Structures are given as structure tokens and as C-alpha cells.
Coordinates of C-alpha atoms in Angstrom, one line a residue:
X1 CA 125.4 34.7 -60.5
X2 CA 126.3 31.7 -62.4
X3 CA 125.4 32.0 -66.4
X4 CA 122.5 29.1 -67.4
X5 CA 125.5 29.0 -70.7
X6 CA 128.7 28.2 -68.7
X7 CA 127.1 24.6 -68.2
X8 CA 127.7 21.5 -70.0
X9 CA 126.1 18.5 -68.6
X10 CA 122.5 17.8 -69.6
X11 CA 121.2 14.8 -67.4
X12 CA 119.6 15.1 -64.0
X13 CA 122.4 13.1 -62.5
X14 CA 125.2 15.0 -64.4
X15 CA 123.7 18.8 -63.6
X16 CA 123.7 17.8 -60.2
X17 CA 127.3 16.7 -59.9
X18 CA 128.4 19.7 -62.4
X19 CA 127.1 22.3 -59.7
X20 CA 128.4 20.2 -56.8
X21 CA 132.0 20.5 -58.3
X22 CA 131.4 24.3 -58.9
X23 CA 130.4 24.8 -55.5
X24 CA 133.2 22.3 -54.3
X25 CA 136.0 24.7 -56.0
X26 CA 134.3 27.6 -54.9
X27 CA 133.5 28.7 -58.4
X28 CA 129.9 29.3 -56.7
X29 CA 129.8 30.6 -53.2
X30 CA 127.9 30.0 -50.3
X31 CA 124.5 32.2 -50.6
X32 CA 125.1 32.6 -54.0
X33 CA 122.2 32.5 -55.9
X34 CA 121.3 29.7 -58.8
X35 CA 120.0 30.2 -62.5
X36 CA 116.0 29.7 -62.4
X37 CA 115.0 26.1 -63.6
X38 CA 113.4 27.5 -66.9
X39 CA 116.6 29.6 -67.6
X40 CA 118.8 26.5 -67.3
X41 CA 116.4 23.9 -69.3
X42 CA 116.3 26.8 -72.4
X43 CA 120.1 26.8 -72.3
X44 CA 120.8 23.4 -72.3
X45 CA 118.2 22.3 -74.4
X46 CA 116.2 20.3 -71.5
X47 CA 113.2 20.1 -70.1
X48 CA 112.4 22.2 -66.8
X49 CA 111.7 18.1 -65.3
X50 CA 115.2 17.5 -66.0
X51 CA 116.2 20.3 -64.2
X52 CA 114.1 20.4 -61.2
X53 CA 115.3 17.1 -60.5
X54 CA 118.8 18.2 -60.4
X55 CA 117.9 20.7 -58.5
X56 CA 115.8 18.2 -56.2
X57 CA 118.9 16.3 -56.0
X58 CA 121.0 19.2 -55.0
X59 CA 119.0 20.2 -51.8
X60 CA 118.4 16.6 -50.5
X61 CA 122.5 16.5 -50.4
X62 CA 122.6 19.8 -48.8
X63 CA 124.5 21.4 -51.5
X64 CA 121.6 24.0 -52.4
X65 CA 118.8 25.6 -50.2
X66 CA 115.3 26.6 -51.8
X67 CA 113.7 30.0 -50.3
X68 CA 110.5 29.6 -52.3
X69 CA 109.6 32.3 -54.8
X70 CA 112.9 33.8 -53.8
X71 CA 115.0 31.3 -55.7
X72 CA 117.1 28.6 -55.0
X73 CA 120.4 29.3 -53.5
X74 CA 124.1 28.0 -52.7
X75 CA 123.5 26.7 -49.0
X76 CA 124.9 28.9 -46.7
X77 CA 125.9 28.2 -43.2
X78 CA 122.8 29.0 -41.0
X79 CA 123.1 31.8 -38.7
X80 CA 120.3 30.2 -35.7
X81 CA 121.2 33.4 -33.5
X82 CA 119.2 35.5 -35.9
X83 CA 115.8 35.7 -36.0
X84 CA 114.0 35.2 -39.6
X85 CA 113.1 39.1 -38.9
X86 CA 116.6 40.1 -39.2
X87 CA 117.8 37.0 -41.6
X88 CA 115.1 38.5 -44.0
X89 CA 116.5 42.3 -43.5
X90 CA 118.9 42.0 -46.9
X91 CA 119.1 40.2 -50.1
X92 CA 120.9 37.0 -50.2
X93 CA 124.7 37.9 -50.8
X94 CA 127.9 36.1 -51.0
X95 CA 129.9 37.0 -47.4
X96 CA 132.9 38.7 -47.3
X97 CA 134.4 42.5 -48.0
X98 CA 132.3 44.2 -50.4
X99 CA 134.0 46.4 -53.1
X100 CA 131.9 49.7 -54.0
X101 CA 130.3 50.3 -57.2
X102 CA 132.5 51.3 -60.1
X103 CA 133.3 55.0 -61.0
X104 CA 132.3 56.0 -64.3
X105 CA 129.0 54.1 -64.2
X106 CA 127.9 56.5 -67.5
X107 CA 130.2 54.1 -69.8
X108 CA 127.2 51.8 -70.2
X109 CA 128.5 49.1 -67.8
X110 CA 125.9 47.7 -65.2
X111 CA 126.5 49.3 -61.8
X112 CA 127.3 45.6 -60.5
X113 CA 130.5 45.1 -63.3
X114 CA 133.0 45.0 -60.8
X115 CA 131.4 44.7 -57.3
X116 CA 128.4 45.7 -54.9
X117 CA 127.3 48.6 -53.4
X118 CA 125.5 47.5 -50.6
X119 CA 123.2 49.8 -49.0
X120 CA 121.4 47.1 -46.8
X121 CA 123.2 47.5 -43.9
X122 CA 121.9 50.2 -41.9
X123 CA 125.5 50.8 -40.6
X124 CA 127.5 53.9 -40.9
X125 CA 130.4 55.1 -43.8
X126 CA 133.3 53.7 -41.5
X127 CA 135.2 56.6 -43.6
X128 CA 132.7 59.1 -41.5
X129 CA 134.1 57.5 -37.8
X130 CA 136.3 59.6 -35.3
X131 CA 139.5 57.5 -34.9
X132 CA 139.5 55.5 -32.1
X133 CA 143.1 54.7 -31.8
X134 CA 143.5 58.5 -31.6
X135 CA 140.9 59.0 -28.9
X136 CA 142.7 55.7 -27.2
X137 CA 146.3 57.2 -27.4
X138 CA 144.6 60.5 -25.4
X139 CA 142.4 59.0 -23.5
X140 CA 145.0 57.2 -20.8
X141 CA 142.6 55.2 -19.1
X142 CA 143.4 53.3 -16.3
X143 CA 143.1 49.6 -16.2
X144 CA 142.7 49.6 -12.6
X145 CA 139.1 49.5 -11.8
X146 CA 139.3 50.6 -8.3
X147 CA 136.5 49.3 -5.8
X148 CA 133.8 46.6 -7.5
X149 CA 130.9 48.9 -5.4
X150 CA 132.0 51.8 -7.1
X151 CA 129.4 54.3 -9.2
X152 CA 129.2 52.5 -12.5
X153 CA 129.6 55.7 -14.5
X154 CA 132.9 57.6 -14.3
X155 CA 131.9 60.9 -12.5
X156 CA 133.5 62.9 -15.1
X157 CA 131.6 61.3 -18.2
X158 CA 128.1 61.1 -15.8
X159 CA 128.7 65.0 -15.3
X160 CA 129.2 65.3 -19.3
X161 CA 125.9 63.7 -20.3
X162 CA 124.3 65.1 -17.7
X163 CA 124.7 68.3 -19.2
X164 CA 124.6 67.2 -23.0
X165 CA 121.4 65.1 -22.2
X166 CA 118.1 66.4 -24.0
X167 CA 116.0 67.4 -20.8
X168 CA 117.3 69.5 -17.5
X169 CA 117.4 67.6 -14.4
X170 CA 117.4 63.9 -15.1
X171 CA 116.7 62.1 -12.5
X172 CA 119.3 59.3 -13.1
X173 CA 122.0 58.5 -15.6
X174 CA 124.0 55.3 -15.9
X175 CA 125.9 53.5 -19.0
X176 CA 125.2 50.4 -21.2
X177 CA 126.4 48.0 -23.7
X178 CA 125.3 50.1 -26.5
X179 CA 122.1 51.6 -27.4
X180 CA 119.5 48.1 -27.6
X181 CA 121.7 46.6 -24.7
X182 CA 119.4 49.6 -23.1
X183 CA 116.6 49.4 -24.5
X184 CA 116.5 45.3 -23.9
X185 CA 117.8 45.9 -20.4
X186 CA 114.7 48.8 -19.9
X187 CA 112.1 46.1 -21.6
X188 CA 113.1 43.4 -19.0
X189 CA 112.1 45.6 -16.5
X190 CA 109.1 47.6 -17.3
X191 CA 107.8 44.6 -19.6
X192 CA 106.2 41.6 -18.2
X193 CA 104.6 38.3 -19.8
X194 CA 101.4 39.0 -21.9
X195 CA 102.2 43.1 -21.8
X196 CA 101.4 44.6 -24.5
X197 CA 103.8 47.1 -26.3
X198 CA 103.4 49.6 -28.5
X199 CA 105.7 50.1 -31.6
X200 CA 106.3 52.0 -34.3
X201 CA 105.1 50.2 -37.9
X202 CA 107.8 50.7 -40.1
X203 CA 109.8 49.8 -37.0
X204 CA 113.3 48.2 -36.3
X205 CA 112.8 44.3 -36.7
X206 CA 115.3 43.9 -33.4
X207 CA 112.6 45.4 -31.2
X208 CA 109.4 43.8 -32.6
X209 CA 111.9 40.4 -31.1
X210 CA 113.2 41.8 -28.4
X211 CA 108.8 42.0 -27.6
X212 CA 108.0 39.4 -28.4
X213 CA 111.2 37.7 -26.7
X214 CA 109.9 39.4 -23.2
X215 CA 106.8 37.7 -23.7
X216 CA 105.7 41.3 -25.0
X217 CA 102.9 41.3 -27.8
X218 CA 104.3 44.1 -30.7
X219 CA 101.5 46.6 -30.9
X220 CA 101.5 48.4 -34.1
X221 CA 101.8 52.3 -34.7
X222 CA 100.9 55.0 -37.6
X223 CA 103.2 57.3 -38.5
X224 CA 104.0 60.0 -40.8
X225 CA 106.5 62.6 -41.7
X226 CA 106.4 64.3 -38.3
X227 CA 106.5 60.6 -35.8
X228 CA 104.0 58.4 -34.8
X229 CA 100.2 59.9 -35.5
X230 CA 98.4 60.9 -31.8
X231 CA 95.4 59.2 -33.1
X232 CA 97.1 56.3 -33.5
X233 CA 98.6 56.2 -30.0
X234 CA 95.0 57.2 -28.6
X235 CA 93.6 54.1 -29.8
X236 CA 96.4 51.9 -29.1
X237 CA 95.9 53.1 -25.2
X238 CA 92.4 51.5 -25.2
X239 CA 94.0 48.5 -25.6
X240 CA 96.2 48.9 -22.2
X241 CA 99.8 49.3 -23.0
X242 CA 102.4 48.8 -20.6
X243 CA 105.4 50.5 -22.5
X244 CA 105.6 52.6 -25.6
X245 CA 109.4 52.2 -27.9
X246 CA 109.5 54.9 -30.3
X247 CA 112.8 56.7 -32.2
X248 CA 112.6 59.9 -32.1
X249 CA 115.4 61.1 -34.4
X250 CA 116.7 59.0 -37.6
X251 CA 113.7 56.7 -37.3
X252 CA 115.0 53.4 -38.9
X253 CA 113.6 52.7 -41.7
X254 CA 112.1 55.7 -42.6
X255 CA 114.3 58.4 -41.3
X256 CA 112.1 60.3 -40.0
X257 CA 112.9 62.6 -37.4
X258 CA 109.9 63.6 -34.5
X259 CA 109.2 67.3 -34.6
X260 CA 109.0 68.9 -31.2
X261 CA 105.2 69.6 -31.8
X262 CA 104.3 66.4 -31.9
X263 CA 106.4 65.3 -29.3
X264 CA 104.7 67.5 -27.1
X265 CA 101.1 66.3 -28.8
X266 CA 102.2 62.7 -28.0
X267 CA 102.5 63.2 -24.1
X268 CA 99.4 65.2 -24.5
X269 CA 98.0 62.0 -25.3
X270 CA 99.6 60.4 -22.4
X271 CA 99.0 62.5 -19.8
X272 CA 95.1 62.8 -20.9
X273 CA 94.0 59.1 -22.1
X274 CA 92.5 56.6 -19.4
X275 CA 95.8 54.1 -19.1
X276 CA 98.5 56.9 -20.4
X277 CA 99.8 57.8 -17.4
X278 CA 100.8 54.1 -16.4
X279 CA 102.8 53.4 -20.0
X280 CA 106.5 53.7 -19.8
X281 CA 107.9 55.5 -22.7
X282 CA 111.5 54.2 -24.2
X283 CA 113.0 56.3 -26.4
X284 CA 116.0 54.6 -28.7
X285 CA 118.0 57.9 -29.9
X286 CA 120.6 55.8 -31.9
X287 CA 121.6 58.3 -34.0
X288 CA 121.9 61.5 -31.8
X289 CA 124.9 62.7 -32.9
X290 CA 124.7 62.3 -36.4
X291 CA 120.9 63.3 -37.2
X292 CA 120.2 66.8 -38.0
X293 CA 116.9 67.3 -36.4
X294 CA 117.0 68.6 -33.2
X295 CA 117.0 66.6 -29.8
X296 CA 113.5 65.6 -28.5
X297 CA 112.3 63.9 -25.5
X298 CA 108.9 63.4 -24.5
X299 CA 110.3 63.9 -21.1
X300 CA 110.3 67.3 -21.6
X301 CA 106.5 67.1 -20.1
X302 CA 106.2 63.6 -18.5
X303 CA 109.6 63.0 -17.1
X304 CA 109.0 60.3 -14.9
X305 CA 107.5 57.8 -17.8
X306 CA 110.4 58.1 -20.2
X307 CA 113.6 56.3 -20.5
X308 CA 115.5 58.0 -22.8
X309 CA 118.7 56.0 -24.3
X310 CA 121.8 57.9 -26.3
X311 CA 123.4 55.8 -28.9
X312 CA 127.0 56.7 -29.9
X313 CA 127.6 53.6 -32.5
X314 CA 126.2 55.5 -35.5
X315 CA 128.1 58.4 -34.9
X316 CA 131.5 56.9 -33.1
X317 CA 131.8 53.2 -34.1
X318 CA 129.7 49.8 -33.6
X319 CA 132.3 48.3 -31.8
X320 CA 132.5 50.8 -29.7
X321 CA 129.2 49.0 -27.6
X322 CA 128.4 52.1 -25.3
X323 CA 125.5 54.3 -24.5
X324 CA 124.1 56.2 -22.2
X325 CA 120.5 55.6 -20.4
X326 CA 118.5 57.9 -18.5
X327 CA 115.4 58.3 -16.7
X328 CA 113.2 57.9 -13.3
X329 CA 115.4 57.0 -10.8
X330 CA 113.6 53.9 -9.6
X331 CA 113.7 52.4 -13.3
X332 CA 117.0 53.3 -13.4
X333 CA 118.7 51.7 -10.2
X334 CA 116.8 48.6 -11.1
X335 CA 118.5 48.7 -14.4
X336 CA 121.8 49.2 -12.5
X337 CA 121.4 46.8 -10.0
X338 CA 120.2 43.4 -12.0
X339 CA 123.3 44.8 -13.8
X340 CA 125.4 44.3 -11.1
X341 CA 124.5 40.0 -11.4
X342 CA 125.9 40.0 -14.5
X343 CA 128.7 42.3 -16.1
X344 CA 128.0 44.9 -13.5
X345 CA 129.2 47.6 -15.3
X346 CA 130.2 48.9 -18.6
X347 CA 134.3 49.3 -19.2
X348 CA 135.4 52.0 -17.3
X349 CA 138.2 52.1 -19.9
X350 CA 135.5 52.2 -23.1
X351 CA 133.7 54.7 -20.4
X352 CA 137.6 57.5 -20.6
X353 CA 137.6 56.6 -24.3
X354 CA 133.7 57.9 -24.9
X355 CA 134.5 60.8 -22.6
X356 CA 137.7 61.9 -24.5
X357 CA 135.9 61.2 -27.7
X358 CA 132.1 63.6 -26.7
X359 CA 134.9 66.6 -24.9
X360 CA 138.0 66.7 -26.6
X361 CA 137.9 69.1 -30.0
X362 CA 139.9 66.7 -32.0
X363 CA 137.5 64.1 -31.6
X364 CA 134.5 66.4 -31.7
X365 CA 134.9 67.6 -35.2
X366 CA 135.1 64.5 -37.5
X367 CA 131.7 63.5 -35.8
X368 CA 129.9 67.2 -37.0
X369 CA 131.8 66.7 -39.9
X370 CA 129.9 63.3 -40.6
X371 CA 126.8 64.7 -39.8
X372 CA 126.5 67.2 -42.1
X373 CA 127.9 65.2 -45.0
X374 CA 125.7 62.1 -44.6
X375 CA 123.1 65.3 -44.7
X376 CA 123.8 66.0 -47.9
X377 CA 124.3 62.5 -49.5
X378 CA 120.6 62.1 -48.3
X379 CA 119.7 64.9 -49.6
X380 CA 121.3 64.5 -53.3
X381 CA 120.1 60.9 -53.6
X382 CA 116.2 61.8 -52.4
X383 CA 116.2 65.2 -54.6
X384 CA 117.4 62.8 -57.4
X385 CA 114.7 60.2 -56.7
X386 CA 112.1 63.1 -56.8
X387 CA 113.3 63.8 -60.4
X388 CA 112.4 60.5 -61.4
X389 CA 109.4 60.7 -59.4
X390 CA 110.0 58.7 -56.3
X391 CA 109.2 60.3 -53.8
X392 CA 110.9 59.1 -50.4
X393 CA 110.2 62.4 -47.8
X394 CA 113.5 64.5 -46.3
X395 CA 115.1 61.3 -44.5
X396 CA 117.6 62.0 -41.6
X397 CA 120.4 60.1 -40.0
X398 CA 121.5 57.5 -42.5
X399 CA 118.5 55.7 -44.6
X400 CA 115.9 56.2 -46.5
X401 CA 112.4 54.2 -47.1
X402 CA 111.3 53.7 -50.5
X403 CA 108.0 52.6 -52.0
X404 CA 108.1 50.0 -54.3
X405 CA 105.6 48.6 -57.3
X406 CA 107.4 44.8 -55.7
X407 CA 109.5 44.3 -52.8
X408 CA 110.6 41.2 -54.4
X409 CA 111.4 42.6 -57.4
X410 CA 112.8 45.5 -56.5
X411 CA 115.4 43.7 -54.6
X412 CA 115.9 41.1 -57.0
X413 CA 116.1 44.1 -59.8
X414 CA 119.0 46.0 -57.8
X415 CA 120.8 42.9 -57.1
X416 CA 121.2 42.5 -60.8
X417 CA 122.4 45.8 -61.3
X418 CA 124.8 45.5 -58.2
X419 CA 122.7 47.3 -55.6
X420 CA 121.9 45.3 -52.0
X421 CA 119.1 47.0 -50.3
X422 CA 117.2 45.7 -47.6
X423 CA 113.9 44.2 -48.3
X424 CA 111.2 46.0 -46.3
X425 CA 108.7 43.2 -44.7
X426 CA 110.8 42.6 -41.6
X427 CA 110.4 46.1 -40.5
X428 CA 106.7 45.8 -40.5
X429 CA 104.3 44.4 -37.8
X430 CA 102.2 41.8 -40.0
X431 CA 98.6 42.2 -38.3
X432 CA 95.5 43.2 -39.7
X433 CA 93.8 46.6 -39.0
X434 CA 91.6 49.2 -40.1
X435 CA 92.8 52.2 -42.4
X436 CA 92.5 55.3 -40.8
X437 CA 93.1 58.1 -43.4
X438 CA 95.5 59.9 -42.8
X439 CA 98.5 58.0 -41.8
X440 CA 101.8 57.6 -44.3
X441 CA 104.9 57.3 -43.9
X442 CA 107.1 60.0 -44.9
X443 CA 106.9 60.8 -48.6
X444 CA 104.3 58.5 -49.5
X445 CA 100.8 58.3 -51.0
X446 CA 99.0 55.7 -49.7
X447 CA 98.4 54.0 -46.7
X448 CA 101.0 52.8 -44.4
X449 CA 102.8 49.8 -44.7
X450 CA 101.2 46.6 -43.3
X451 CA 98.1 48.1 -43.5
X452 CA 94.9 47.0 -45.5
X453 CA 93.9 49.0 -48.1
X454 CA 94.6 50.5 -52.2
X455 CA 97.9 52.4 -51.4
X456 CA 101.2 51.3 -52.8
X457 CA 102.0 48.8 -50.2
X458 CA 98.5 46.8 -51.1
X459 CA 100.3 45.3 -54.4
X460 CA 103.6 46.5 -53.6
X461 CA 105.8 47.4 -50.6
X462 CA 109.0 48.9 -49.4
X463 CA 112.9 48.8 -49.1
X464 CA 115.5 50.6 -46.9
X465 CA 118.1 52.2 -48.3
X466 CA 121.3 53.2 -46.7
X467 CA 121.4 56.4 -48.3
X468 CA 124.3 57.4 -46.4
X469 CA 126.6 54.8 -47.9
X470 CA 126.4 56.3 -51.3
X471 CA 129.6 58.3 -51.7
X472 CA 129.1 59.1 -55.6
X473 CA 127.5 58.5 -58.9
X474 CA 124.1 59.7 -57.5
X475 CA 122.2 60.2 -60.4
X476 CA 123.2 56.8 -61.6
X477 CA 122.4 55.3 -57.8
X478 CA 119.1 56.9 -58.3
X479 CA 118.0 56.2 -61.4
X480 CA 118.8 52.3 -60.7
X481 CA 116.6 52.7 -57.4
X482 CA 113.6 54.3 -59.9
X483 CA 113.8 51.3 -62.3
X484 CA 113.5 48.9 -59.1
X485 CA 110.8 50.5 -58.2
X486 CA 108.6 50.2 -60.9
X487 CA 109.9 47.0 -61.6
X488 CA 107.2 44.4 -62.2
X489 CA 106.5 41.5 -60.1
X490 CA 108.2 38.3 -60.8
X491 CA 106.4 35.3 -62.3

């Protein structure tokens, strides 16, 4: 961030034009964020007036952007395919490759000296992927497509997930465009205008759109350490559900993972509340391969409401855009069919490269490999944070959710010390309702986020960390996490 010291104008006029030229030369960079009008007036020797009108000045040319009580920033080009949910997921940060933190962080220097660890992303350690040129070179897959009527699925991969797939006998597999590509493509057909849908609460922000987007209306869920409370679910049925989304492995944010007990307890609820039997179940299991827990499925007792989908980009690559979807077959062929009207299938050649990748040993290993050591970087960094006394539960998969004194704060804390962490508002349905004791998320003490109430998120909130992007230093990680989260809310 630019020092309040390294400027040398001190009119309203000549501010203005000083940061123009330093954003003109790319001394400051697009997002970047500004001094705070009280820190520049007490280094120049100006009043805060003087300032502010610079500053005025500065965002009526479009040079600067005000975000409120978040500061005033470097304007960035606007990204208008993002909703503000997923804008507001990370702190404001100058684009480009990001350098990790420094080794050695003991020496005294801040952990920011000489780049950023960012552990906003929710994305996995690229150095934890299988190679896909490898799996290319050995895959050999043919560019010819044969027939456009063909099965969608290669018969050799639909055999392989058939029998890798977390319930016996599933009625009907087919491949998609990555793991949400199936979920959206399930919600525009079990969802219809003025539906609601019930959601978890710490939830992923892409789904509370993709609702609200189908004309949905997001219906909030408690959780805790174990999935989403049955209680909660019970009295979300009164209220006449079409479609239930829940993750039931690496929950993102949390990282909670469902336990098979309440998995069964769950459809329990379903199969025995007026209106359960009628509520479609979609189950987003994006991190199946590298999450620890094991696999669950509510279709283990009500197959023909659930729609399980199998993520592979955690575990095999974003880019890779594949996953596999399975369920009731008459959900299923009319996933498959409006499919056909538009890219009618997925790559037959991404679909030989998945299937080399989930059979052949070589490619098998690196993947179990990954999974057990984003295990233990969880592990290390949460043990740490329990030192300290934050306690964030035994997350799975690839992030943890940690309580905060400030969400602002916190964020605005770990930037300084070179630390990105996503803020945790966006993964939270903002409605009011009724505590209910009972329901926390994992590892904390007070009532669930969102929720009215004393608990921690009344005066303070929450932040997801991607845990499993921290390779070293985790004492040093953690302790900067602790201060952030008793850091003190910004004036």
C-alpha cells in the first residue's frame, strides 16, 4: 500500500494529480488500496477537508473507487459476470501471480515483506495435481467422435464410476462440465419460479445465486460439526421445499464432512415429514477425492430423491471442467437430453483423459498422495490455532472457517501482515430467524452465523481460510490468523 510519507503535494488539486501520475506509471495498481484520509492529512500536514476533496476529485475522474468503510481503492476494471456474493468472497488485491510468504518469517520481518500468501481462494495446491500432460500422453484419445446420437459417457469411464460411485445400483450416470455445471444443470430442472430451496448457512455463495438465479428463494440451514442439524431441516420442510443442496464431504466454508449417522438421520427426516418425500436432494461432492471422511449419500435410503454429483477439479485440476452426475433415471435423462440443445455432451476426449487419470496407477497415486498431505497441513495449522485458542473444529478437504472478534478487521489485519483470506458474509444467507440452541458450526461457541443472537458472529463474524495452501511456517501462519482474530473493529 502506498506510504501517507512518499507524497509531496499538499493542495486538493495537486494530491489529486500526484496519485493520478502514480497510478498512470503503475507505481499504484489497479485494486490497490489508498492511505485513509486522516493518515494522509497527518503526514502532509493538512486538514482531512483537504484531502477528502482530493480524494472526491479522484473518484469523479474514475481514477479511484470508494467501497464505504472498506476504504478507498485504485479503480479496478469491473468484473459484471460476478455477482457481488462472489466479488465480496476475498480482500481487495492487486491481480496477477502471487509470490508465497517468505521463509524464515522468525527474523522479525512482517509475513507480507516480500509477497502474499493468499489463502482466499478456495482452490487447490496446483503442486498437489496429477499431471495432465502425462495422463494426456497415455490417454490416446481419439478425436473422432463417432455418431452425434451416441451414449454421452464413454462406456468404459460410465462402467468405472458406476462402480466407484458411493451407492450400489444407480439408476443413471452421465458426465458434465464440472461439478456446479451439474448442480446448475439439476436446479434448472427440479427448480421452478418461486420454489423454495433449502441451503446450507455457511454455504457456497455460487449456489445461494445459482437460487436465486432459477427464480429459487435460498432457504437457510443449521449446521454443526457432523452436517446440517435434522431439526433444522424438519422445520425448513414446513415451509414446502422443492429441492434440498447440501455438501456432504469438505463442506465449503467450514470443512465439515457429514457423518454417516446423520446422513442416515437426515433422510429419516425426509422420508417421515409431511412434504419430505417430494424434495429433491442434490448433493455437490466437490472434493471426493481429496477429503478424508468417508463417502456418504443420502441415497443410501432414499435413492430416488438424490442427485449425487462427483467433482474431480479439487482433486485433478480446475481446468479440467468434468464430473460425473448420478441419480433417478427420469432426472437424469432430462439432464441429458436439454443437454443435447446445447453442447450435447461433454469431451469425449476430456472423458479418455479422466478415465486414464481415476484407473491408471501412475495417475492414481499423486491424487492419495494429495489427500493425505492437505490432511495434515489442516491438521498442523488448526492444532496451532487451538494453541492460541482459536478454535476452528477438524476441517476436511481444503479450508477452514474461523471465528472472528471483526470480519472487517480481521481481513484488513492479515492483509497487512501479507495474508488474503476470504471474508465470510458472502457465504451466509442474510435473513432473520430464531436461535435455536444447539446449532454451531464446527468448532465454535456460539450461535451460527447469520443468525440473531450473543454468540461470536453477533459483534463479530467469520473468514475462510485455505488451509491447504499453507505449505510452511505454520506456527507463524497461525499466530498471524490469532491476532486477526481478536483484532478490534475499525473506526
Amino acid at each position: 500500500m502506498l506510504s501517507p510519507d512518499a507524497l509531496v503535494e499538499r493542495s486538493s488539486a495537486g494530491i489529486a494529480a500526484e496519485i493520478a501520475r502514480l497510478v498512470s506509471d503503475g507505481t499504484l495498481s489497479p485494486g490497490e488500496r489508498l492511505p485513509t484520509v486522516r493518515e494522509v492529512a497527518a503526514a502532509l500536514g493538512v486538514s482531512t477537508g483537504t484531502v477528502a476533496t482530493a480524494w472526491r476529485a479522484l473518484a469523479d475522474a474514475g481514477v479511484v473507487a470508494s467501497r464505504g468503510r472498506a476504504g478507498t481503492f485504485v479503480h479496478a476494471e469491473r468484473r459484471e459476470w460476478l455477482s457481488p456474493r462472489v466479488r465480496g468472497l476475498a480482500a481487495p488485491a492487486t491481480p496477477g501471480p502471487r509470490t508465497p510468504a517468505p521463509r524464515g518469517l522468525g527474523d522479525g520481518r512482517r509475513l507480507g515483506s516480500a509477497g502474499v500468501l493468499d489463502l482466499s481462494l478456495g482452490t487447490p495446491d496446483p503442486a498437489m495435481l496429477p499431471s495432465l500432460a502425462n495422463a494426456l500422453g497415455r490417454a490416446r484419445p481419439r478425436a473422432d467422435t463417432g455418431r452425434y446420437h451416441d451414449l454421452p459417457v464413454l462406456p468404459e469411464l460410465h462402467d468405472l464410476l458406476r462402480e466407484q460411485w458411493p451407492v450400489r445400483g444407480v439408476e443413471a450416470l452421465t458426465v458434465v462440465d464440472g461439478a456446479f455445471d451439474g448442480i446448475s444443470r439439476t436446479v434448472d430442472q427440479v427448480v421452478r419460479f418461486g420454489d423454495r430451496v433449502a441451503v446450507e448457512s455457511p454455504g457456497f455463495p455460487y449456489i445461494f445465486d445459482l437460487v436465486e438465479a432459477a427464480g429459487g428463494d435460498p432457504l437457510p440451514l443449521d449446521s454443526d460439526a457432523d452436517g446440517i442439524l435434522p431439526s433444522s431441516l424438519a422445520r425448513a420442510l414446513a415451509r414446502r421445499p422443492s429441492t434440498l443442496i447440501l455438501q456432504p464431504r469438505a463442506q465449503n466454508p467450514t470443512g465439515t464432512s457429514m457423518s454417516f449417522d446423520r446422513a442416515r438421520r437426515l433422510a429419516d427426516v425426509l422420508r417421515t415429514v409431511p412434504g419430505g418425500d417430494r424434495v429433491t436432494v442434490i448433493e455437490d461432492d466437490h472434493s471426493a477425492l481429496i477429503a478424508t471422511a468417508p463417502a456418504v449419500t443420502l441415497a443410501l435410503w432414499i435413492p430416488g430423491q438424490v442427485v449425487h454429483v462427483r467433482g474431480f477439479s479439487k482433486s485433478h485440476g480446475p481446468d479440467l471442467r468434468i464430473a460425473a452426475l448420478g441419480g433417478p433415471t427420469a432426472i437424469v435423462e432430462r439432464i441429458v437430453r436439454r443437454r443435447m440443445l446445447g453442447p450435447g455432451w461433454t469431451s469425449r476426449l476430456l472423458q479418455a483423459v479422466l478415465l486414464e487419470l481415476l484407473s491408471d496407477p501412475r495417475s492414481i497415486a499423486p491424487v492419495r498422495t494429495a489427500r493425505l498431505i492437505y490432511r495434515d497441513r489442516l491438521d498442523r495449522l488448526a492444532a496451532d490455532l487451538r494453541r492460541l485458542g482459536v478454535d476452528v473444529g477438524t476441517p476436511d478437504g481444503i479450508n477452514l472457517w474461523m471465528p472472528v472478534r471483526d470480519e472487517r478487521a480481521a481481513v484488513v489485519h492479515l492483509a497487512a501482515e501479507g495474508i488474503a483470506v476470504a471474508a465470510g458474509g458472502p457465504f451466509v444467507i442474510d435473513v432473520p430467524r430464531p436461535q435455536v440452541a444447539g446449532a454451531l458450526p464446527p468448532g465454535a461457541s456460539g450461535p451460527s452465523p447469520g443468525r440473531d443472537g450473543d454468540g461470536p458472529d453477533a459483534a463479530g463474524g467469520w473468514v475462510r481460510v485455505t488451509a491447504g495452501a499453507v505449505t510452511e511456517n505454520f506456527r507463524l501462519v497461525a499466530e498471524a490468523l490469532a491476532r486477526a482474530a481478536a483484532a478490534a473493529p475499525l473506526s
